[in-house]
JSON list of C-alpha atoms in Angstrom, two decimals:
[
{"chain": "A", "resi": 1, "resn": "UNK", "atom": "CA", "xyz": [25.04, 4.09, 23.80]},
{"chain": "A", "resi": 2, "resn": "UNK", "atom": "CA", "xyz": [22.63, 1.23, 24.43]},
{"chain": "A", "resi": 3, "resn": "UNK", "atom": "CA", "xyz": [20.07, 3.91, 26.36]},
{"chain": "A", "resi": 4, "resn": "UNK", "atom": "CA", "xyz": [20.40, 5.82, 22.77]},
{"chain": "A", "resi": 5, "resn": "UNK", "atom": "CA", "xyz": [19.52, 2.55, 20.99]},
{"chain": "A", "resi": 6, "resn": "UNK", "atom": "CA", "xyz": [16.35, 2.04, 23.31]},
{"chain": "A", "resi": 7, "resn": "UNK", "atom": "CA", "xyz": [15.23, 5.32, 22.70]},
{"chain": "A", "resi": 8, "resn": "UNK", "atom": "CA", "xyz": [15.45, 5.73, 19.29]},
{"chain": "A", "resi": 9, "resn": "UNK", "atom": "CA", "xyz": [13.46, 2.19, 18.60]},
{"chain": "A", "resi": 10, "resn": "UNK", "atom": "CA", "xyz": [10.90, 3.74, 21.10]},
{"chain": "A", "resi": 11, "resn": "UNK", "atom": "CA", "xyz": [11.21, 6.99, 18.89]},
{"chain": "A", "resi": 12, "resn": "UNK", "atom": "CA", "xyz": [10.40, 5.04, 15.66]},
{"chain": "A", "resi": 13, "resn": "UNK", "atom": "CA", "xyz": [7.39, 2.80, 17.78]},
{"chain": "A", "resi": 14, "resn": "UNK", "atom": "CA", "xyz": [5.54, 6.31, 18.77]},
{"chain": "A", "resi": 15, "resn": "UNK", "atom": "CA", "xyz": [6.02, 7.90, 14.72]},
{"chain": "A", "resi": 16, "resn": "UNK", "atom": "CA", "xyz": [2.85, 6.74, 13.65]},
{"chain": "A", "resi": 17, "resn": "UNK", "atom": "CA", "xyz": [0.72, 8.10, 16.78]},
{"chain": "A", "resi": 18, "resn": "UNK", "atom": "CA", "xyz": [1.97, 11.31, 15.91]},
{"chain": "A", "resi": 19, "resn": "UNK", "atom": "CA", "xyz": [0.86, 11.82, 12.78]},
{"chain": "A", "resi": 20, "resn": "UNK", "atom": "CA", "xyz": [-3.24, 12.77, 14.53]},
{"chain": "A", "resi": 21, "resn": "UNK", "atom": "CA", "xyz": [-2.82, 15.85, 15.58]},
{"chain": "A", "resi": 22, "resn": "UNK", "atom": "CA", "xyz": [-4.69, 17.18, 19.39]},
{"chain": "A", "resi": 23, "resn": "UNK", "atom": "CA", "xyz": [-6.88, 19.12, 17.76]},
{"chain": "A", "resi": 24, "resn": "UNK", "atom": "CA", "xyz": [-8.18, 16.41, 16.03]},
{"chain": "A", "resi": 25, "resn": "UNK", "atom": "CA", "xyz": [-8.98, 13.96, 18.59]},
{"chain": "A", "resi": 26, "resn": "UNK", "atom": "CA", "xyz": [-13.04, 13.39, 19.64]},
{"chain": "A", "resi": 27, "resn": "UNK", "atom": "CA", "xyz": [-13.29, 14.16, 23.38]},
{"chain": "A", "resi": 28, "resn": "UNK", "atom": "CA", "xyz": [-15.43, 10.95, 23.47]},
{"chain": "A", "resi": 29, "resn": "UNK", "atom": "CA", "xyz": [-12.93, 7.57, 24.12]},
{"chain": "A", "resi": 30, "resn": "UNK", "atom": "CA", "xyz": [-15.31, 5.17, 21.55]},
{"chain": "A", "resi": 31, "resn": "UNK", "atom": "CA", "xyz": [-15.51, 7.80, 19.21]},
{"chain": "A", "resi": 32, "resn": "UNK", "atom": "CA", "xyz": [-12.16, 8.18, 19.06]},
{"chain": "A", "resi": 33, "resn": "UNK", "atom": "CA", "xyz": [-11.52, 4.81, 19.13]},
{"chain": "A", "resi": 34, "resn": "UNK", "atom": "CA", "xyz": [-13.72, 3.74, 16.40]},
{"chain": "A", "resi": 35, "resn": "UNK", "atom": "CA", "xyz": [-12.21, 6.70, 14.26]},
{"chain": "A", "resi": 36, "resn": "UNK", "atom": "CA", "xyz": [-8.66, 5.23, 15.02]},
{"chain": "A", "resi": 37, "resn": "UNK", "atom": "CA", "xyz": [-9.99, 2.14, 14.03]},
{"chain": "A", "resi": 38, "resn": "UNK", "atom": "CA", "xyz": [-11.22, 3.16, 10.48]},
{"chain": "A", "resi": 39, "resn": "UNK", "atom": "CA", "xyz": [-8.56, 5.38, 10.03]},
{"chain": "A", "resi": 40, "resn": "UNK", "atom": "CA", "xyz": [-5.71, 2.14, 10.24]},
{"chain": "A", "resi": 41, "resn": "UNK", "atom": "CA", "xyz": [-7.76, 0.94, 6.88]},
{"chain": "A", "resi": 42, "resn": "UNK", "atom": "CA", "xyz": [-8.00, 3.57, 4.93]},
{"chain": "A", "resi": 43, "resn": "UNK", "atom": "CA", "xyz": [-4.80, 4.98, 2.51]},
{"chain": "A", "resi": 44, "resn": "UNK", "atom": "CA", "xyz": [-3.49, 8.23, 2.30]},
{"chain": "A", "resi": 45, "resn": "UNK", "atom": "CA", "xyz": [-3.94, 8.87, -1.38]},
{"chain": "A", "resi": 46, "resn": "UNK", "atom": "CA", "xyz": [-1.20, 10.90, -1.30]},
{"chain": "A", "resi": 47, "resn": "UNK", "atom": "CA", "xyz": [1.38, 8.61, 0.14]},
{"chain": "A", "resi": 48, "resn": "UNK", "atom": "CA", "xyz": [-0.08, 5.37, -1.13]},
{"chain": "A", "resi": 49, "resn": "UNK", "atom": "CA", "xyz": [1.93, 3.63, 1.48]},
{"chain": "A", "resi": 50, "resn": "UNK", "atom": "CA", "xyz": [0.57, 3.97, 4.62]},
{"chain": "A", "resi": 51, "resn": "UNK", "atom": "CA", "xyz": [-3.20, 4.58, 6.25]},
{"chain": "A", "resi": 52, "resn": "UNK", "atom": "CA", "xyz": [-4.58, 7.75, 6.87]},
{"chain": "A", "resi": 53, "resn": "UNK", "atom": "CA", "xyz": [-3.72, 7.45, 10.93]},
{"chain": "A", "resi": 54, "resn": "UNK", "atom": "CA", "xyz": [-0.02, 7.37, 10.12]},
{"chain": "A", "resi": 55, "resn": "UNK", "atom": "CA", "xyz": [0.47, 9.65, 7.67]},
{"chain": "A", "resi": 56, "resn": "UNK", "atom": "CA", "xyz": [1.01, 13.19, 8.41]},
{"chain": "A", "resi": 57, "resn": "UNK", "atom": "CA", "xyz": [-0.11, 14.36, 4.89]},
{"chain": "A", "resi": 58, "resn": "UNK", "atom": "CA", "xyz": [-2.41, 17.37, 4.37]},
{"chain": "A", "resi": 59, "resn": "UNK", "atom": "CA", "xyz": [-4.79, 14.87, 2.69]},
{"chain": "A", "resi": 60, "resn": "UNK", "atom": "CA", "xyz": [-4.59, 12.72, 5.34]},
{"chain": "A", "resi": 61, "resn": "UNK", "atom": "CA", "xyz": [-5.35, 14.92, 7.58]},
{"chain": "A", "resi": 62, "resn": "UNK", "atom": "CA", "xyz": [-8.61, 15.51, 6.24]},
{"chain": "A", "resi": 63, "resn": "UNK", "atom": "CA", "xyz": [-9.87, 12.35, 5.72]},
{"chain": "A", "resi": 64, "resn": "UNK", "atom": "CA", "xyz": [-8.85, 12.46, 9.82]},
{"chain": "A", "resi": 65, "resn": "UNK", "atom": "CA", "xyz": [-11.53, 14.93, 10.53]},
{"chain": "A", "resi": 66, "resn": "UNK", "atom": "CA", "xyz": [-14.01, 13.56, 7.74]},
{"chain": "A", "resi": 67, "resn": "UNK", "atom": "CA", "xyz": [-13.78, 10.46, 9.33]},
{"chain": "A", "resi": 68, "resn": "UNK", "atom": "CA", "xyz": [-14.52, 11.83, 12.85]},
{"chain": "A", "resi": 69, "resn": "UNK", "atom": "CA", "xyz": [-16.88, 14.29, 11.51]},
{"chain": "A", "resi": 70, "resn": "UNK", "atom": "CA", "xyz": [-18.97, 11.70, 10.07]},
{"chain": "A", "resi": 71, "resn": "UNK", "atom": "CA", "xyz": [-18.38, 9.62, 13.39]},
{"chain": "A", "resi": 72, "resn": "UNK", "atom": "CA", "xyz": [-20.00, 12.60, 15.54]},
{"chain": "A", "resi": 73, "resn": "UNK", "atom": "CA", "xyz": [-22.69, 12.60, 13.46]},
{"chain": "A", "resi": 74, "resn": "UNK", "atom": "CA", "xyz": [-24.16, 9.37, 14.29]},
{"chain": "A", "resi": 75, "resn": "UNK", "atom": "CA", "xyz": [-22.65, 7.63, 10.77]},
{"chain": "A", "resi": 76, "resn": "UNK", "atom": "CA", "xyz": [-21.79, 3.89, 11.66]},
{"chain": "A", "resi": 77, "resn": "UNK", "atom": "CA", "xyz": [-18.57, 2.75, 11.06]},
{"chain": "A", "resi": 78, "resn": "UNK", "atom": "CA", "xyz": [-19.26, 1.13, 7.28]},
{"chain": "A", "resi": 79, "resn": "UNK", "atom": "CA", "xyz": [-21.00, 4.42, 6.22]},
{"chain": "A", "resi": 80, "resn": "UNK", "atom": "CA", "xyz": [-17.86, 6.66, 7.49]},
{"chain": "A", "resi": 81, "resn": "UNK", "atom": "CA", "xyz": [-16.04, 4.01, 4.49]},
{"chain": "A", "resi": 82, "resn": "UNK", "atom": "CA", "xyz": [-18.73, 3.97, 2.05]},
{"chain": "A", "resi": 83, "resn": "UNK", "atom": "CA", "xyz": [-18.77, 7.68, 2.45]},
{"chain": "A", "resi": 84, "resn": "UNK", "atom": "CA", "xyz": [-14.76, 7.49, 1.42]},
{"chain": "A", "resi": 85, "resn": "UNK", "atom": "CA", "xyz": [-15.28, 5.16, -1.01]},
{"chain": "A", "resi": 86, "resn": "UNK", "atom": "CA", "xyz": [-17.39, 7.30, -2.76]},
{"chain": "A", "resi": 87, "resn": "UNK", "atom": "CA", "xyz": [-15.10, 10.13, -3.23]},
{"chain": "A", "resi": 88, "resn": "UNK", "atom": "CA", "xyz": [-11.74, 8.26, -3.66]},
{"chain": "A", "resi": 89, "resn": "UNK", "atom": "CA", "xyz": [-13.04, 4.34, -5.29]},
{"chain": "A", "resi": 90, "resn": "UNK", "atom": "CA", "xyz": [-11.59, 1.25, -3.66]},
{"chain": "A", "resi": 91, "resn": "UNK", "atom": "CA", "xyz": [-7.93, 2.79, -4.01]},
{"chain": "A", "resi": 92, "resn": "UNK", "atom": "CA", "xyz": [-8.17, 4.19, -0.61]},
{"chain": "A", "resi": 93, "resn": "UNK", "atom": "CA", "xyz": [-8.98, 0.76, 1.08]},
{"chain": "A", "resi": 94, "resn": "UNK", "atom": "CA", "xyz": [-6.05, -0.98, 2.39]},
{"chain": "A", "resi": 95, "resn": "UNK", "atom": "CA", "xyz": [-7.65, -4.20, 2.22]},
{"chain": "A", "resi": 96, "resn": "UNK", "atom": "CA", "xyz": [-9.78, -3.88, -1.49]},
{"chain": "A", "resi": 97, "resn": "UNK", "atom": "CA", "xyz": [-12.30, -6.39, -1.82]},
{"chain": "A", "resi": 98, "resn": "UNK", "atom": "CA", "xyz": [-11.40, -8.90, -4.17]},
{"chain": "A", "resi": 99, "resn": "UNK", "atom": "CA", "xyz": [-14.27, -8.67, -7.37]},
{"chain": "A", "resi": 100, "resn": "UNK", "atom": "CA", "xyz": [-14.30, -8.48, -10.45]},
{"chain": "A", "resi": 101, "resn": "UNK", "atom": "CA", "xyz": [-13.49, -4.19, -10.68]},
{"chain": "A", "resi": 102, "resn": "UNK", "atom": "CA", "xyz": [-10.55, -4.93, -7.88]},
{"chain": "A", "resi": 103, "resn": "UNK", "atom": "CA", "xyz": [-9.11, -8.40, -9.51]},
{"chain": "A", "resi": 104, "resn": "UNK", "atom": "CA", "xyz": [-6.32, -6.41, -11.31]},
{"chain": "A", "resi": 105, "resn": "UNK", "atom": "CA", "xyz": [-4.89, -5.15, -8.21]},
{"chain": "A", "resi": 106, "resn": "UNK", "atom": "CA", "xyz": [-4.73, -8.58, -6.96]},
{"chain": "A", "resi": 107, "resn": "UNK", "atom": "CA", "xyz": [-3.59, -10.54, -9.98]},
{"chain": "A", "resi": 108, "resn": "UNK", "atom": "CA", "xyz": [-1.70, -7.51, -11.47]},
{"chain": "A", "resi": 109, "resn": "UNK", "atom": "CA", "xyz": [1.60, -8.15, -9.18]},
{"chain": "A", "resi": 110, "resn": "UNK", "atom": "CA", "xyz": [1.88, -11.74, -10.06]},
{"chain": "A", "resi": 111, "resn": "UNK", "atom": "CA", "xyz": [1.07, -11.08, -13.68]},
{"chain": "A", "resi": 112, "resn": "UNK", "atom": "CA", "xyz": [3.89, -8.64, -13.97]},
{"chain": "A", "resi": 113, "resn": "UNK", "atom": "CA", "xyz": [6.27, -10.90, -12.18]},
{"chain": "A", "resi": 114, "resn": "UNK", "atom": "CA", "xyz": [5.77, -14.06, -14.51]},
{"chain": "A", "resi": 115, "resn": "UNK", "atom": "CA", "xyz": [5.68, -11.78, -17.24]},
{"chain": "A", "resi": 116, "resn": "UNK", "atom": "CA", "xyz": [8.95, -10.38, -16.33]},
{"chain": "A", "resi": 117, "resn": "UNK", "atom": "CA", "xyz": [10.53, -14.24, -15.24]},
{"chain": "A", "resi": 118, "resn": "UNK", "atom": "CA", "xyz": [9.41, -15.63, -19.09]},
{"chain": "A", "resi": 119, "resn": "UNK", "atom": "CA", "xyz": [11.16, -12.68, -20.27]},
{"chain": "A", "resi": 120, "resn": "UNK", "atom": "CA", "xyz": [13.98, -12.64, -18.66]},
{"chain": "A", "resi": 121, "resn": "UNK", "atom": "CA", "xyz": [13.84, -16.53, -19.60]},
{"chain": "A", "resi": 122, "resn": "UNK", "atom": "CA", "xyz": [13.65, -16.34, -22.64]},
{"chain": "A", "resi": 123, "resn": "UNK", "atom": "CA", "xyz": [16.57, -13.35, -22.84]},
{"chain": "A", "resi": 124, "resn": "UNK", "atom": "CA", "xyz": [18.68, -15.84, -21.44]},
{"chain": "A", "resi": 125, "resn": "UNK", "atom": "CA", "xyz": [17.96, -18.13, -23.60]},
{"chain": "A", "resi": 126, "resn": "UNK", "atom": "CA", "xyz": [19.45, -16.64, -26.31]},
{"chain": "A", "resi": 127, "resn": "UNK", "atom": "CA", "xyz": [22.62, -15.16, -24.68]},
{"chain": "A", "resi": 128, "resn": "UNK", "atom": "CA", "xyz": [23.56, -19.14, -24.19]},
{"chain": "A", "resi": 129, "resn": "UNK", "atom": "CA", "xyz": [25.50, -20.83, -27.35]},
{"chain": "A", "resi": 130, "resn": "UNK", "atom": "CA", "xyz": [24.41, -23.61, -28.80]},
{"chain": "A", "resi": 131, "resn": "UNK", "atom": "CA", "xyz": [26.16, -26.29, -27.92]},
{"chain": "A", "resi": 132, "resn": "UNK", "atom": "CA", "xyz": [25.12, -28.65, -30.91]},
{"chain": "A", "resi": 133, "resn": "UNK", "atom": "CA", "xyz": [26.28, -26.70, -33.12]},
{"chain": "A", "resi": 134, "resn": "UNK", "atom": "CA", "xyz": [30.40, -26.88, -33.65]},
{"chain": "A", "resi": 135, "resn": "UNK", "atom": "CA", "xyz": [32.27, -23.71, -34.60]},
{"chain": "A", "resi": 136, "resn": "UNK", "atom": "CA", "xyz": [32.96, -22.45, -37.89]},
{"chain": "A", "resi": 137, "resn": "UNK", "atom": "CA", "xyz": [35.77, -23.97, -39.71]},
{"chain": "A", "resi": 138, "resn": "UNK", "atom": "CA", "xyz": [35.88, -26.91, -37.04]},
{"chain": "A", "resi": 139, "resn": "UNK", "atom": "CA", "xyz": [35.77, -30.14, -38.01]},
{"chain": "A", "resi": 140, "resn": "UNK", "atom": "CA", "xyz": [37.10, -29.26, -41.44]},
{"chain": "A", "resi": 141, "resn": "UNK", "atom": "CA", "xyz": [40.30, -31.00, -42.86]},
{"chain": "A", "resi": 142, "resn": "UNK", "atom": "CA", "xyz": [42.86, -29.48, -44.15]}
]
């Protein structure tokens, strides 16, 4: 049972190598290397949670070769990104630069979330009774 346990964790450590395919790969080691590299920052549009080097996507897949392609044709490795860039905007960057176009994907989350705590605030709020005020008909004499 424990062997299964080991090899199942290894299972889940080797997913995301298996998303580039063999007939992907550059036969060059740095080339390869560098597209690995640039691939780990880049999202698949399609998933929106992970990079283009772990997903197995169609879409994915051919950023893969655009990225190599460019790669074996002498682009460096901030040209293969600008070239991206280009076609998809700063969406496809797992790290956006923070600026003025990119500031609502940084302050967005937080926004939302205080947002949503003053509401919820203030809906609680006015599920709680008053507790200055007494009940009607209390107090009264009879």
């Amino acid at each position: 049972m424990r062997c299964l346990a080991v090899a199942a964790s290894l299972l889940l450590l080797a997913a995301p190598a298996v998303a580039v395919e063999p007939d992907e790969t550059l036969a060059d080691p740095a080339l390869e290397a560098r597209a690995r590299e640039i691939a780990r920052g880049l999202r698949c549009v399609q998933c929106q949670n992970q990079s283009i080097d772990e997903s197995s996507a169609p879409l994915a897949r051919d950023l893969r070769r655009l990225v190599r392609e460019r790669l074996a044709a002498g682009d460096s490795d901030a040209e293969v990104v600008a070239e991206v860039r280009a076609r998809y905007g700063d969406f496809v960057l797992l790290k956006p630069p923070f600026d003025g176009r990119t500031l609502l994907l940084w302050v967005g989350p937080f926004a939302v979330l205080v947002v949503a705590g003053g509401l919820l605030v203030r809906r609680l709020g006015r599920m709680r009774p008053d507790l200055d005020e007494e009940p009607d008909g209390a107090g009264q004499e009879r």
